[in-house]
PDB file of C-alpha atoms in Angstrom:
ATOM      1  CA  UNK W   1       6.498 -43.744 -43.570  1.00 92.00           C
ATOM      2  CA  UNK W   2       6.685 -42.866 -47.637  1.00 95.00           C
ATOM      3  CA  UNK W   3       5.857 -45.633 -50.161  1.00 97.00           C
ATOM      4  CA  UNK W   4       8.152 -46.221 -53.156  1.00 98.00           C
ATOM      5  CA  UNK W   5       6.478 -47.408 -56.433  1.00 98.00           C
ATOM      6  CA  UNK W   6       8.381 -48.812 -58.869  1.00 98.00           C
ATOM      7  CA  UNK W   7       7.069 -49.850 -62.924  1.00 97.00           C
ATOM      8  CA  UNK W   8       7.208 -52.250 -64.237  1.00 97.00           C
ATOM      9  CA  UNK W   9       8.172 -55.094 -61.794  1.00 97.00           C
ATOM     10  CA  UNK W  10       9.819 -57.113 -65.022  1.00 97.00           C
ATOM     11  CA  UNK W  11      11.292 -55.490 -68.220  1.00 96.00           C
ATOM     12  CA  UNK W  12      12.151 -57.739 -70.975  1.00 96.00           C
ATOM     13  CA  UNK W  13      14.509 -56.199 -73.156  1.00 96.00           C
ATOM     14  CA  UNK W  14      17.071 -56.754 -75.621  1.00 95.00           C
ATOM     15  CA  UNK W  15      21.191 -55.604 -75.315  1.00 96.00           C
ATOM     16  CA  UNK W  16      21.412 -52.282 -77.252  1.00 96.00           C
ATOM     17  CA  UNK W  17      17.845 -51.623 -75.864  1.00 97.00           C
ATOM     18  CA  UNK W  18      16.917 -48.164 -74.125  1.00 97.00           C
ATOM     19  CA  UNK W  19      15.030 -49.026 -70.927  1.00 97.00           C
ATOM     20  CA  UNK W  20      13.133 -46.894 -68.484  1.00 98.00           C
ATOM     21  CA  UNK W  21      12.430 -47.956 -64.863  1.00 98.00           C
ATOM     22  CA  UNK W  22       9.790 -45.376 -63.131  1.00 98.00           C
ATOM     23  CA  UNK W  23       9.426 -44.796 -59.415  1.00 98.00           C
ATOM     24  CA  UNK W  24       6.743 -43.140 -57.731  1.00 98.00           C
ATOM     25  CA  UNK W  25       6.994 -41.706 -53.827  1.00 98.00           C
ATOM     26  CA  UNK W  26       3.926 -41.384 -51.766  1.00 97.00           C
ATOM     27  CA  UNK W  27       4.403 -37.897 -50.721  1.00 97.00           C
ATOM     28  CA  UNK W  28       7.303 -35.722 -52.256  1.00 97.00           C
ATOM     29  CA  UNK W  29      11.347 -36.764 -51.224  1.00 96.00           C
ATOM     30  CA  UNK W  30      12.345 -33.567 -53.179  1.00 95.00           C
ATOM     31  CA  UNK W  31      15.780 -34.813 -55.073  1.00 96.00           C
ATOM     32  CA  UNK W  32      16.697 -37.386 -52.240  1.00 96.00           C
ATOM     33  CA  UNK W  33      16.257 -40.292 -54.368  1.00 97.00           C
ATOM     34  CA  UNK W  34      18.900 -43.533 -54.966  1.00 97.00           C
ATOM     35  CA  UNK W  35      19.293 -46.194 -57.378  1.00 98.00           C
ATOM     36  CA  UNK W  36      20.344 -49.723 -56.486  1.00 98.00           C
ATOM     37  CA  UNK W  37      21.545 -52.560 -58.710  1.00 98.00           C
ATOM     38  CA  UNK W  38      21.703 -55.899 -57.509  1.00 98.00           C
ATOM     39  CA  UNK W  39      22.752 -59.191 -59.700  1.00 97.00           C
ATOM     40  CA  UNK W  40      21.920 -62.679 -58.600  1.00 95.00           C
ATOM     41  CA  UNK W  41      22.953 -64.112 -55.478  1.00 94.00           C
ATOM     42  CA  UNK W  42      24.941 -60.841 -54.479  1.00 97.00           C
ATOM     43  CA  UNK W  43      24.341 -57.337 -52.507  1.00 98.00           C
ATOM     44  CA  UNK W  44      22.657 -54.653 -54.253  1.00 98.00           C
ATOM     45  CA  UNK W  45      25.354 -51.750 -55.246  1.00 97.00           C
ATOM     46  CA  UNK W  46      24.829 -48.124 -55.288  1.00 96.00           C
ATOM     47  CA  UNK W  47      24.381 -46.508 -58.975  1.00 97.00           C
ATOM     48  CA  UNK W  48      22.605 -42.932 -58.552  1.00 97.00           C
ATOM     49  CA  UNK W  49      22.227 -40.903 -55.393  1.00 96.00           C
ATOM     50  CA  UNK W  50      20.856 -37.604 -55.026  1.00 96.00           C
ATOM     51  CA  UNK W  51      18.107 -38.564 -58.400  1.00 97.00           C
ATOM     52  CA  UNK W  52      20.861 -37.956 -60.953  1.00 98.00           C
ATOM     53  CA  UNK W  53      24.353 -38.217 -59.373  1.00 97.00           C
ATOM     54  CA  UNK W  54      26.504 -41.337 -60.739  1.00 97.00           C
ATOM     55  CA  UNK W  55      28.438 -42.883 -58.185  1.00 96.00           C
ATOM     56  CA  UNK W  56      31.897 -42.902 -59.324  1.00 95.00           C
ATOM     57  CA  UNK W  57      32.927 -45.898 -61.634  1.00 96.00           C
ATOM     58  CA  UNK W  58      29.025 -46.099 -63.060  1.00 97.00           C
ATOM     59  CA  UNK W  59      28.742 -45.930 -66.900  1.00 97.00           C
ATOM     60  CA  UNK W  60      27.362 -43.188 -68.014  1.00 97.00           C
ATOM     61  CA  UNK W  61      24.882 -45.369 -70.090  1.00 98.00           C
ATOM     62  CA  UNK W  62      22.816 -44.865 -66.992  1.00 98.00           C
ATOM     63  CA  UNK W  63      21.012 -41.754 -66.200  1.00 98.00           C
ATOM     64  CA  UNK W  64      18.348 -40.510 -63.466  1.00 98.00           C
ATOM     65  CA  UNK W  65      16.018 -38.088 -63.414  1.00 98.00           C
ATOM     66  CA  UNK W  66      13.281 -36.597 -61.428  1.00 97.00           C
ATOM     67  CA  UNK W  67      11.679 -34.207 -58.275  1.00 94.00           C
ATOM     68  CA  UNK W  68       9.146 -34.660 -55.764  1.00 95.00           C
ATOM     69  CA  UNK W  69       7.283 -37.682 -56.339  1.00 97.00           C
ATOM     70  CA  UNK W  70       8.493 -39.205 -59.815  1.00 98.00           C
ATOM     71  CA  UNK W  71      11.713 -40.623 -61.196  1.00 98.00           C
ATOM     72  CA  UNK W  72      13.165 -42.368 -63.510  1.00 98.00           C
ATOM     73  CA  UNK W  73      16.139 -44.346 -64.528  1.00 98.00           C
ATOM     74  CA  UNK W  74      17.343 -45.087 -67.875  1.00 98.00           C
ATOM     75  CA  UNK W  75      20.018 -47.399 -69.558  1.00 98.00           C
ATOM     76  CA  UNK W  76      20.049 -45.591 -72.662  1.00 97.00           C
ATOM     77  CA  UNK W  77      22.007 -48.670 -74.534  1.00 97.00           C
ATOM     78  CA  UNK W  78      21.462 -51.824 -72.268  1.00 97.00           C
ATOM     79  CA  UNK W  79      24.458 -54.233 -71.872  1.00 96.00           C
ATOM     80  CA  UNK W  80      24.866 -57.631 -70.900  1.00 94.00           C
ATOM     81  CA  UNK W  81      25.933 -56.864 -67.339  1.00 95.00           C
ATOM     82  CA  UNK W  82      23.195 -55.013 -66.832  1.00 96.00           C
ATOM     83  CA  UNK W  83      20.866 -57.559 -66.433  1.00 94.00           C
ATOM     84  CA  UNK W  84      19.887 -57.551 -62.970  1.00 97.00           C
ATOM     85  CA  UNK W  85      17.211 -56.255 -60.495  1.00 98.00           C
ATOM     86  CA  UNK W  86      16.818 -52.626 -59.488  1.00 98.00           C
ATOM     87  CA  UNK W  87      15.382 -50.512 -56.482  1.00 98.00           C
ATOM     88  CA  UNK W  88      14.857 -47.178 -55.839  1.00 98.00           C
ATOM     89  CA  UNK W  89      15.093 -45.836 -52.269  1.00 98.00           C
ATOM     90  CA  UNK W  90      13.682 -42.263 -50.831  1.00 97.00           C
ATOM     91  CA  UNK W  91      16.357 -40.885 -48.143  1.00 95.00           C
ATOM     92  CA  UNK W  92      14.452 -37.744 -47.657  1.00 94.00           C
ATOM     93  CA  UNK W  93      13.882 -38.934 -44.274  1.00 90.00           C
ATOM     94  CA  UNK W  94      15.425 -41.163 -41.273  1.00 86.00           C
ATOM     95  CA  UNK W  95      12.875 -43.773 -42.143  1.00 93.00           C
ATOM     96  CA  UNK W  96      14.209 -44.687 -45.355  1.00 95.00           C
ATOM     97  CA  UNK W  97      12.366 -47.114 -47.407  1.00 97.00           C
ATOM     98  CA  UNK W  98      12.751 -48.892 -51.016  1.00 98.00           C
ATOM     99  CA  UNK W  99      10.948 -49.807 -54.264  1.00 98.00           C
ATOM    100  CA  UNK W 100       9.648 -53.096 -54.508  1.00 97.00           C
ATOM    101  CA  UNK W 101      12.181 -53.403 -57.331  1.00 97.00           C
ATOM    102  CA  UNK W 102      12.341 -54.312 -60.985  1.00 98.00           C
ATOM    103  CA  UNK W 103      13.878 -56.816 -62.797  1.00 98.00           C
ATOM    104  CA  UNK W 104      15.673 -56.558 -66.362  1.00 97.00           C
ATOM    105  CA  UNK W 105      15.743 -59.863 -67.790  1.00 96.00           C
ATOM    106  CA  UNK W 106      17.083 -61.027 -71.364  1.00 89.00           C
ATOM    107  CA  UNK W 107      14.462 -60.926 -74.156  1.00 87.00           C
TER     108      UNK W 107
ATOM    109  CA  UNK D   1      39.094 -49.691 -50.117  1.00 94.00           C
ATOM    110  CA  UNK D   2      36.067 -50.441 -47.799  1.00 96.00           C
ATOM    111  CA  UNK D   3      35.180 -53.674 -47.062  1.00 97.00           C
ATOM    112  CA  UNK D   4      32.504 -54.795 -44.632  1.00 98.00           C
ATOM    113  CA  UNK D   5      31.079 -58.284 -43.462  1.00 98.00           C
ATOM    114  CA  UNK D   6      28.814 -59.936 -41.079  1.00 98.00           C
ATOM    115  CA  UNK D   7      28.971 -62.720 -38.839  1.00 98.00           C
ATOM    116  CA  UNK D   8      26.814 -64.163 -36.793  1.00 97.00           C
ATOM    117  CA  UNK D   9      23.672 -67.278 -36.333  1.00 98.00           C
ATOM    118  CA  UNK D  10      22.582 -69.029 -39.215  1.00 97.00           C
ATOM    119  CA  UNK D  11      19.887 -70.275 -38.157  1.00 98.00           C
ATOM    120  CA  UNK D  12      17.921 -69.166 -34.539  1.00 98.00           C
ATOM    121  CA  UNK D  13      14.814 -70.430 -33.020  1.00 98.00           C
ATOM    122  CA  UNK D  14      11.246 -68.604 -33.223  1.00 97.00           C
ATOM    123  CA  UNK D  15      11.350 -66.295 -29.930  1.00 97.00           C
ATOM    124  CA  UNK D  16      15.200 -66.320 -29.564  1.00 98.00           C
ATOM    125  CA  UNK D  17      17.149 -63.066 -30.190  1.00 98.00           C
ATOM    126  CA  UNK D  18      19.578 -62.622 -33.454  1.00 98.00           C
ATOM    127  CA  UNK D  19      23.281 -61.447 -32.794  1.00 98.00           C
ATOM    128  CA  UNK D  20      24.617 -60.328 -35.882  1.00 98.00           C
ATOM    129  CA  UNK D  21      28.218 -58.663 -36.145  1.00 98.00           C
ATOM    130  CA  UNK D  22      29.301 -55.905 -38.674  1.00 98.00           C
ATOM    131  CA  UNK D  23      33.433 -56.273 -38.742  1.00 98.00           C
ATOM    132  CA  UNK D  24      34.614 -53.509 -41.210  1.00 97.00           C
ATOM    133  CA  UNK D  25      37.554 -51.723 -42.647  1.00 96.00           C
ATOM    134  CA  UNK D  26      38.815 -48.837 -44.619  1.00 96.00           C
ATOM    135  CA  UNK D  27      36.820 -46.245 -42.615  1.00 94.00           C
ATOM    136  CA  UNK D  28      36.677 -44.812 -39.433  1.00 93.00           C
ATOM    137  CA  UNK D  29      33.659 -44.761 -37.236  1.00 92.00           C
ATOM    138  CA  UNK D  30      34.797 -41.828 -35.419  1.00 90.00           C
ATOM    139  CA  UNK D  31      34.672 -39.764 -39.059  1.00 91.00           C
ATOM    140  CA  UNK D  32      32.112 -37.339 -38.519  1.00 93.00           C
ATOM    141  CA  UNK D  33      29.709 -38.010 -41.461  1.00 91.00           C
ATOM    142  CA  UNK D  34      30.131 -41.791 -41.042  1.00 94.00           C
ATOM    143  CA  UNK D  35      27.656 -44.418 -40.415  1.00 96.00           C
ATOM    144  CA  UNK D  36      27.083 -48.264 -39.741  1.00 97.00           C
ATOM    145  CA  UNK D  37      23.589 -49.799 -40.918  1.00 97.00           C
ATOM    146  CA  UNK D  38      21.859 -52.950 -41.522  1.00 98.00           C
ATOM    147  CA  UNK D  39      19.043 -53.728 -43.940  1.00 98.00           C
ATOM    148  CA  UNK D  40      17.261 -57.213 -44.927  1.00 98.00           C
ATOM    149  CA  UNK D  41      15.927 -59.103 -47.643  1.00 98.00           C
ATOM    150  CA  UNK D  42      13.568 -61.826 -47.491  1.00 98.00           C
ATOM    151  CA  UNK D  43      14.026 -64.626 -50.418  1.00 96.00           C
ATOM    152  CA  UNK D  44      12.482 -62.842 -53.439  1.00 95.00           C
ATOM    153  CA  UNK D  45      11.419 -60.283 -51.719  1.00 96.00           C
ATOM    154  CA  UNK D  46      13.001 -56.226 -51.570  1.00 96.00           C
ATOM    155  CA  UNK D  47      14.872 -54.899 -49.346  1.00 97.00           C
ATOM    156  CA  UNK D  48      13.865 -53.090 -45.620  1.00 97.00           C
ATOM    157  CA  UNK D  49      15.960 -50.703 -43.249  1.00 97.00           C
ATOM    158  CA  UNK D  50      16.170 -51.951 -40.074  1.00 98.00           C
ATOM    159  CA  UNK D  51      18.821 -49.619 -38.259  1.00 97.00           C
ATOM    160  CA  UNK D  52      22.191 -47.221 -38.046  1.00 96.00           C
ATOM    161  CA  UNK D  53      24.670 -45.781 -35.803  1.00 96.00           C
ATOM    162  CA  UNK D  54      26.332 -42.580 -36.799  1.00 95.00           C
ATOM    163  CA  UNK D  55      29.854 -41.696 -35.768  1.00 94.00           C
ATOM    164  CA  UNK D  56      28.596 -39.412 -32.744  1.00 94.00           C
ATOM    165  CA  UNK D  57      26.671 -42.680 -31.724  1.00 95.00           C
ATOM    166  CA  UNK D  58      22.983 -40.864 -33.220  1.00 95.00           C
ATOM    167  CA  UNK D  59      21.207 -44.129 -33.778  1.00 96.00           C
ATOM    168  CA  UNK D  60      17.939 -44.514 -35.739  1.00 96.00           C
ATOM    169  CA  UNK D  61      15.484 -47.432 -35.963  1.00 97.00           C
ATOM    170  CA  UNK D  62      12.440 -48.809 -38.110  1.00 96.00           C
ATOM    171  CA  UNK D  63       9.611 -47.596 -36.491  1.00 95.00           C
ATOM    172  CA  UNK D  64       7.851 -50.817 -37.335  1.00 95.00           C
ATOM    173  CA  UNK D  65      10.441 -53.342 -36.051  1.00 97.00           C
ATOM    174  CA  UNK D  66      12.003 -50.320 -32.980  1.00 97.00           C
ATOM    175  CA  UNK D  67      10.520 -52.407 -30.279  1.00 97.00           C
ATOM    176  CA  UNK D  68      12.854 -55.458 -31.101  1.00 98.00           C
ATOM    177  CA  UNK D  69      15.999 -53.407 -32.461  1.00 98.00           C
ATOM    178  CA  UNK D  70      19.428 -52.932 -30.990  1.00 98.00           C
ATOM    179  CA  UNK D  71      22.444 -50.877 -32.272  1.00 98.00           C
ATOM    180  CA  UNK D  72      25.737 -50.217 -30.653  1.00 97.00           C
ATOM    181  CA  UNK D  73      29.269 -49.713 -32.275  1.00 95.00           C
ATOM    182  CA  UNK D  74      33.015 -50.561 -31.086  1.00 91.00           C
ATOM    183  CA  UNK D  75      35.050 -47.818 -32.951  1.00 84.00           C
ATOM    184  CA  UNK D  76      38.224 -49.213 -31.515  1.00 87.00           C
ATOM    185  CA  UNK D  77      37.756 -52.589 -32.852  1.00 91.00           C
ATOM    186  CA  UNK D  78      35.881 -51.555 -36.339  1.00 95.00           C
ATOM    187  CA  UNK D  79      32.628 -53.405 -34.913  1.00 97.00           C
ATOM    188  CA  UNK D  80      29.114 -52.357 -35.088  1.00 98.00           C
ATOM    189  CA  UNK D  81      26.714 -54.768 -32.676  1.00 98.00           C
ATOM    190  CA  UNK D  82      23.074 -55.234 -33.883  1.00 98.00           C
ATOM    191  CA  UNK D  83      20.397 -57.056 -32.124  1.00 98.00           C
ATOM    192  CA  UNK D  84      16.988 -58.575 -33.325  1.00 98.00           C
ATOM    193  CA  UNK D  85      14.339 -59.652 -30.020  1.00 98.00           C
ATOM    194  CA  UNK D  86      11.712 -62.486 -30.593  1.00 98.00           C
ATOM    195  CA  UNK D  87      12.733 -63.536 -33.714  1.00 98.00           C
ATOM    196  CA  UNK D  88       9.588 -65.436 -36.188  1.00 98.00           C
ATOM    197  CA  UNK D  89       9.976 -67.380 -39.293  1.00 98.00           C
ATOM    198  CA  UNK D  90       9.048 -64.284 -41.240  1.00 98.00           C
ATOM    199  CA  UNK D  91      12.382 -62.390 -40.419  1.00 98.00           C
ATOM    200  CA  UNK D  92      13.880 -65.257 -42.528  1.00 98.00           C
ATOM    201  CA  UNK D  93      16.199 -62.899 -44.547  1.00 98.00           C
ATOM    202  CA  UNK D  94      19.356 -62.533 -45.876  1.00 98.00           C
ATOM    203  CA  UNK D  95      20.643 -59.522 -43.566  1.00 98.00           C
ATOM    204  CA  UNK D  96      23.126 -56.481 -44.865  1.00 98.00           C
ATOM    205  CA  UNK D  97      25.755 -54.640 -43.431  1.00 98.00           C
ATOM    206  CA  UNK D  98      26.519 -51.328 -45.046  1.00 98.00           C
ATOM    207  CA  UNK D  99      28.197 -48.112 -44.704  1.00 97.00           C
ATOM    208  CA  UNK D 100      26.515 -44.869 -44.871  1.00 95.00           C
ATOM    209  CA  UNK D 101      27.397 -41.544 -46.259  1.00 87.00           C
ATOM    210  CA  UNK D 102      25.541 -38.241 -46.718  1.00 81.00           C
ATOM    211  CA  UNK D 103      23.081 -38.959 -43.964  1.00 81.00           C
ATOM    212  CA  UNK D 104      20.955 -41.695 -45.033  1.00 89.00           C
ATOM    213  CA  UNK D 105      23.321 -43.174 -48.433  1.00 92.00           C
ATOM    214  CA  UNK D 106      23.943 -46.947 -48.122  1.00 94.00           C
ATOM    215  CA  UNK D 107      27.346 -46.542 -50.790  1.00 94.00           C
ATOM    216  CA  UNK D 108      29.009 -50.073 -49.629  1.00 96.00           C
ATOM    217  CA  UNK D 109      27.775 -53.314 -48.539  1.00 98.00           C
ATOM    218  CA  UNK D 110      28.846 -56.572 -46.849  1.00 98.00           C
ATOM    219  CA  UNK D 111      28.023 -59.635 -48.892  1.00 97.00           C
ATOM    220  CA  UNK D 112      25.343 -60.462 -46.682  1.00 98.00           C
ATOM    221  CA  UNK D 113      24.485 -63.216 -44.549  1.00 98.00           C
ATOM    222  CA  UNK D 114      21.517 -65.715 -44.714  1.00 98.00           C
ATOM    223  CA  UNK D 115      19.354 -66.070 -41.257  1.00 98.00           C
ATOM    224  CA  UNK D 116      16.625 -68.671 -41.099  1.00 98.00           C
ATOM    225  CA  UNK D 117      14.055 -68.491 -38.481  1.00 98.00           C
ATOM    226  CA  UNK D 118      12.844 -72.354 -37.524  1.00 97.00           C
ATOM    227  CA  UNK D 119      12.182 -74.931 -35.121  1.00 95.00           C
TER     228      UNK D 119
END
């Protein structure tokens, strides 16, 4: 199976900060990388698919890039609603796998 | 609007079988390209994909759990049934039902149901 490693596991930031989360795959997954946001006590929701495509309704302050084995999720100006845990997911193979998550906390 | 809701027992004993049902609306599991899947998340831990079923009845399972899992659909009832056998306390988790597009993208999620395994 393809291992997904996210860093950092926790990120402390302030409203207005630019934040970047990294996700690394143990082997190439082409562009088949998605990002999910999970707020406390809620189900995850899809933010970005195929590395850089925002799901309809997702604010443009979110962006994704990368290819192969290294990917990033960037929030250009952190808003109060963005404090949550973020997961990357590879879907290059049928055995989809997730990263361990990055919790974005208020500094 | 797509909605999914998980139902089933909130507690099972070790060695028992967990039956869960996903009841959905807003899409048809007879539509080409569509799928429904199950994932879980132990308290405080990351997400784990378990199983999925597509419109054409193609089924896929997490290889590490495959021997314990079964998934089936009833398109006429808009339901997907999932079972996991031989439950253990480490299987305690919130179980989510998801709507799948583009092969393996989890586009919409149910609210989740917390299942506790305890004697």
